Tab-separated table of C-alpha atoms in Angstrom:
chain	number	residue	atom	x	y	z
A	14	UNK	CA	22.988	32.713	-0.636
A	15	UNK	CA	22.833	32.795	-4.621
A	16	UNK	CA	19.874	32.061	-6.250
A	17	UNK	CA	21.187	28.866	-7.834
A	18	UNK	CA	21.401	27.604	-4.370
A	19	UNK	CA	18.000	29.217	-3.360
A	20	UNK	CA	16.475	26.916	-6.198
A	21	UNK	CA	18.583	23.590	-5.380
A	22	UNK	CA	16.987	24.093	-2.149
A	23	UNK	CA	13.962	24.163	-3.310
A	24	UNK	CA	14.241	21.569	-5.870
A	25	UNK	CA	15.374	19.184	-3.272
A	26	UNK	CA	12.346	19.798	-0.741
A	27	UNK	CA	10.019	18.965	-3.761
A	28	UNK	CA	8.159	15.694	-3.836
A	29	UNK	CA	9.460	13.025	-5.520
A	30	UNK	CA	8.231	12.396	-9.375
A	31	UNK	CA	5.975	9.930	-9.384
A	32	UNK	CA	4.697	7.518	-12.527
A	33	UNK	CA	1.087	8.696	-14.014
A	34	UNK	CA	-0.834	6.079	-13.095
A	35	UNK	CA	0.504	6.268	-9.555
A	36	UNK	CA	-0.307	10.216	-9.671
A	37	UNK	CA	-3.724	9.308	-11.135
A	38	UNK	CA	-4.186	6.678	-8.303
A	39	UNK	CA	-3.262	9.015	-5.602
A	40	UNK	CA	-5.370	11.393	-6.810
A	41	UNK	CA	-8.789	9.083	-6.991
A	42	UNK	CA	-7.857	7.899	-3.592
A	43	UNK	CA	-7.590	11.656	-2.093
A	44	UNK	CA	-11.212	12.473	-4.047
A	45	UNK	CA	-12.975	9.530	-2.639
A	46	UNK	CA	-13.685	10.836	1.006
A	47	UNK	CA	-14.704	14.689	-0.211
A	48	UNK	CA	-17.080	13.157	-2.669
A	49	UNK	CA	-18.372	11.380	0.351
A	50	UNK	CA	-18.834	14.738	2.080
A	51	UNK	CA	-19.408	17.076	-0.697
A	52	UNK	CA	-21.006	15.134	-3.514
A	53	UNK	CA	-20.091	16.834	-6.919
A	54	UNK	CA	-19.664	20.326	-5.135
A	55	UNK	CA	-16.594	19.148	-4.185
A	56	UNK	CA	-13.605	21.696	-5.673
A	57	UNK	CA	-11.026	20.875	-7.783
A	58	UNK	CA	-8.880	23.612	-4.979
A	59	UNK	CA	-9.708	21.068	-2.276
A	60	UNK	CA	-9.111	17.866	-3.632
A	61	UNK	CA	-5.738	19.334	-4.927
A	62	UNK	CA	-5.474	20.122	-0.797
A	63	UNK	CA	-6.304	17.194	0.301
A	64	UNK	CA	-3.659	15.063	-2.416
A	65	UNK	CA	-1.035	17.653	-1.417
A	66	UNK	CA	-0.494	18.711	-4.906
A	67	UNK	CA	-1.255	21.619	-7.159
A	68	UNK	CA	-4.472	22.226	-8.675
A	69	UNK	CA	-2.963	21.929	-12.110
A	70	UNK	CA	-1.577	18.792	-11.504
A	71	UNK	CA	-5.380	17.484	-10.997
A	72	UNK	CA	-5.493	18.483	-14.893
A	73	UNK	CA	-2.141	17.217	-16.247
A	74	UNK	CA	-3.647	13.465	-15.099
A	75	UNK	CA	-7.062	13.913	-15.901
A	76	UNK	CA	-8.587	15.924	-18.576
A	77	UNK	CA	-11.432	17.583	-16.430
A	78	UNK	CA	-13.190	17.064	-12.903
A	79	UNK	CA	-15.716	14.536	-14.625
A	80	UNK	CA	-12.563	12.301	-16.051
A	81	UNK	CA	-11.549	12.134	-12.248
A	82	UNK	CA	-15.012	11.715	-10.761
A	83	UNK	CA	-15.817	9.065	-13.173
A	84	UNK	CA	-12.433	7.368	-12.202
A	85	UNK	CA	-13.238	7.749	-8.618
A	86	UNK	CA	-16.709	5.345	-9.469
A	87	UNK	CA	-14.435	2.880	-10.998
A	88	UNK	CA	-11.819	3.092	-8.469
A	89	UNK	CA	-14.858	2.239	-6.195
A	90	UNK	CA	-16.190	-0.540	-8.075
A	91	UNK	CA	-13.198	-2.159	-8.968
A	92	UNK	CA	-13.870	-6.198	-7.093
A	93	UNK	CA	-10.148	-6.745	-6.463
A	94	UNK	CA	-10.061	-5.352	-2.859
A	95	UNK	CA	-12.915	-7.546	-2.354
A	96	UNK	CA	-11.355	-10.460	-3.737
A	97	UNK	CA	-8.122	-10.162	-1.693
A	98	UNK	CA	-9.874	-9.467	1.480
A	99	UNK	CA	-11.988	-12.998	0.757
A	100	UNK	CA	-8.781	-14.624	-0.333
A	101	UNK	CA	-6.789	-13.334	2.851
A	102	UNK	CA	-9.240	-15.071	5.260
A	103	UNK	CA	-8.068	-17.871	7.416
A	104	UNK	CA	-9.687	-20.687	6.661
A	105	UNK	CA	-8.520	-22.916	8.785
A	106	UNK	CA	-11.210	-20.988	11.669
A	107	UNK	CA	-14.215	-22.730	11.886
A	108	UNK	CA	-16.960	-22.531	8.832
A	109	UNK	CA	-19.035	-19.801	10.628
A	110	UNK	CA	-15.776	-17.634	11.654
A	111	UNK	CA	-14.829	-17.897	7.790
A	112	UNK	CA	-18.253	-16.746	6.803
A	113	UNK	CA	-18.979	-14.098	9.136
A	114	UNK	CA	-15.293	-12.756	7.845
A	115	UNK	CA	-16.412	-12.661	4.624
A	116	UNK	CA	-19.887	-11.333	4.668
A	117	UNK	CA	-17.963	-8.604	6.711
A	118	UNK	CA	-16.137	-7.857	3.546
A	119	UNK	CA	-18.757	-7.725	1.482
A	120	UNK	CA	-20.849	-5.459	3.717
A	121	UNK	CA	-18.525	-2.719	3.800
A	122	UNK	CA	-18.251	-3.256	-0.115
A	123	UNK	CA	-22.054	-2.084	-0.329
A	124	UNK	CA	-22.343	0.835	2.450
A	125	UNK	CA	-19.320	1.999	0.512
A	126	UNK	CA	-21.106	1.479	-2.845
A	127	UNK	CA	-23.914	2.797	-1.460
A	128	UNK	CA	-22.526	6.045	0.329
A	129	UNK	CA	-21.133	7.367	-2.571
A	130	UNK	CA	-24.246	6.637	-5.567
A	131	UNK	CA	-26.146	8.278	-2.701
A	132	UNK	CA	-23.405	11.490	-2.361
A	133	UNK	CA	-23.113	11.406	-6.293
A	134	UNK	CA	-26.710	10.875	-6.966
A	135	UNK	CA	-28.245	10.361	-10.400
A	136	UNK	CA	-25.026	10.294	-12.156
A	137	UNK	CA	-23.685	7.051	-10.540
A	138	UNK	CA	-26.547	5.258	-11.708
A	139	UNK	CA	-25.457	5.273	-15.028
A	140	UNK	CA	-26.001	1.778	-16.989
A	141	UNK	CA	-22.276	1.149	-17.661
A	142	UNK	CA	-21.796	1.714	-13.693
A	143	UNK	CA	-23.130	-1.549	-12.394
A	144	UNK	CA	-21.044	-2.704	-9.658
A	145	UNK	CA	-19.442	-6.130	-10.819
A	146	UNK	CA	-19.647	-8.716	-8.386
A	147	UNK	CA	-17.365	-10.382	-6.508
A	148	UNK	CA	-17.516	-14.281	-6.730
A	149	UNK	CA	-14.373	-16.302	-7.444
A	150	UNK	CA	-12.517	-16.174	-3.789
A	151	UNK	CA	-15.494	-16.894	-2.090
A	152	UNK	CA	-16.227	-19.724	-4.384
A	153	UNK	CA	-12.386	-20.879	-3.470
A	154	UNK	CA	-13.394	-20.296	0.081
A	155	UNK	CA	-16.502	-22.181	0.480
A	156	UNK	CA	-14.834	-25.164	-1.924
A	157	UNK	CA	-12.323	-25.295	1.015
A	158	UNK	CA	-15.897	-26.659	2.942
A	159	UNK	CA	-17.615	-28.368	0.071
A	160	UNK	CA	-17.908	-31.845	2.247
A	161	UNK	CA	-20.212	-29.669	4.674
A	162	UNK	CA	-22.261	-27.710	2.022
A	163	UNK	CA	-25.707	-29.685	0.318
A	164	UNK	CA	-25.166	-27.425	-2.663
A	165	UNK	CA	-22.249	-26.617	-4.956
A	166	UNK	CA	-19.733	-23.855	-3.746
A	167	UNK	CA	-20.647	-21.326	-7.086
A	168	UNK	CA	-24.114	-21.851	-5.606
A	169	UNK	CA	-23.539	-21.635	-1.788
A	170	UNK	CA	-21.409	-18.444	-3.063
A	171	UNK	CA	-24.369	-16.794	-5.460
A	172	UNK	CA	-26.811	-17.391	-2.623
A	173	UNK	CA	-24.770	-15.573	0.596
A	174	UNK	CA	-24.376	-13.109	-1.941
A	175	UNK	CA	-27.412	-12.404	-2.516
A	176	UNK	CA	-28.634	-12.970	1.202
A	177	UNK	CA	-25.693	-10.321	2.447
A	178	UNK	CA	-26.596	-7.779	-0.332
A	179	UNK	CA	-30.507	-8.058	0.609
A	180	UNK	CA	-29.731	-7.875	4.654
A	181	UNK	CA	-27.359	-4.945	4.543
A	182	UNK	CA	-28.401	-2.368	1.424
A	183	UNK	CA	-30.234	0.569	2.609
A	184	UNK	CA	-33.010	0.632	0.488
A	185	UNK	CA	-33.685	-3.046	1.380
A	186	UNK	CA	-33.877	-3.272	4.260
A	187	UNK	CA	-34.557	-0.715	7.741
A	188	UNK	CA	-31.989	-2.085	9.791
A	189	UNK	CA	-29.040	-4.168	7.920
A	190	UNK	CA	-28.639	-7.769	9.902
A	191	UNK	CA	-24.696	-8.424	11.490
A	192	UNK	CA	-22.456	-10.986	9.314
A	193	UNK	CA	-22.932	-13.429	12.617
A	194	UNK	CA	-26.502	-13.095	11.682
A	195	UNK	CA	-26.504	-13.504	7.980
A	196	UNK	CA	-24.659	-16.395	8.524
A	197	UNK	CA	-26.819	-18.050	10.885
A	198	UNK	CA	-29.292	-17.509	8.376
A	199	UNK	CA	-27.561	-18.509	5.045
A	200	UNK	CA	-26.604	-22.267	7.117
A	201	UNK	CA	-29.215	-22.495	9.350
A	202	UNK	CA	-32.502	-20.758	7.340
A	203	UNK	CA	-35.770	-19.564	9.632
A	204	UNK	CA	-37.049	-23.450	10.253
A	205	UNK	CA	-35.771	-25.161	13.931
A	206	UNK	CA	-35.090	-28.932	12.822
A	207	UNK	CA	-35.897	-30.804	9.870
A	208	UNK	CA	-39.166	-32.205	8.832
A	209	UNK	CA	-40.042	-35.789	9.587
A	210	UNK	CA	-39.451	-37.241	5.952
């Protein structure tokens, strides 16, 4: 075999080329779960192991292992996922299916949130890392039962916010109520019946 073929063979087993941002994206995604593990010992060796790629790729799409750990926090704050997973629900379930569905969603959002400030520690508490929050789809969902609600949906929407957020963060509370739960809550509140008026 010559060595011209020897390197077309090569060549042609080699990944595909893919755009930066899709190389940057694919990276972030493969860093997430060691960060989760491994907080900021994590090695630039493994997460080049775990994306499949060569450690010197890492530094071709980001300039140094804080550029890339500071795009994993955005990556991981980013609402959009949110937002489609609200969006996506079917709304033509009942108002407490659609609810629990979306409280669901924005659960997971902060034990996600939460797992990795918690594996990154003082660094992801940074000012300019706030998580932004989440509110147009599940305005559009509730508006989709505004007849039923006593408030406005950017209201209704602000307050099971607030209510999911304060029944599921660890430091909030000891044990983190079920979405079937919140929602019981958020239509039914902690009084049986209505006062006599």
């Amino acid at each position: 075999m010559s060595v011209t073929t020897a390197v077309a063979g090569r060549a042609h087993k080699r990944a595909a080329a893919m755009a930066p941002d899709d190389r940057r994206a694919m990276i972030v995604q493969a860093t997430l779960p060691l960060l989760l593990d491994a907080g900021e010992m994590v090695t630039t060796r493994q997460i080049a192991d775990a994306a499949g790629i060569a450690e010197g790729t890492i530094f071709r799409a980001f300039a140094d292992k804080e550029s890339l750990i500071a795009a994993v926090i955005d990556a991981a704050l980013d609402v959009e996922p949110l937002e489609q997973a609200i969006a996506a629900v079917d709304r033509t379930q009942p108002l407490e299916a659609v609810l629990e569905a979306a409280v669901k969603a924005m659960q997971q959002r902060v034990v996600d949130i939460w797992r990795l400030y918690s594996a990154l520690g003082p660094r992801s508490h940074h000012p300019g890392h706030r998580p932004p929050t989440a509110l147009a789809a599940l305005v559009s969902l509730l508006d989709a039962y505004r007849p039923r609600l006593r408030v406005e949906p950017e209201d209704a929407a602000r307050l099971l916010r607030a209510l999911t957020l304060a029944m599921t963060h660890p430091m909030l509370v000891d044990e983190p109520l079920g979405p079937a739960a919140i929602v019981d809550l958020f239509l039914h509140g902690v009084v049986a019946g209505r006062p006599p008026c």
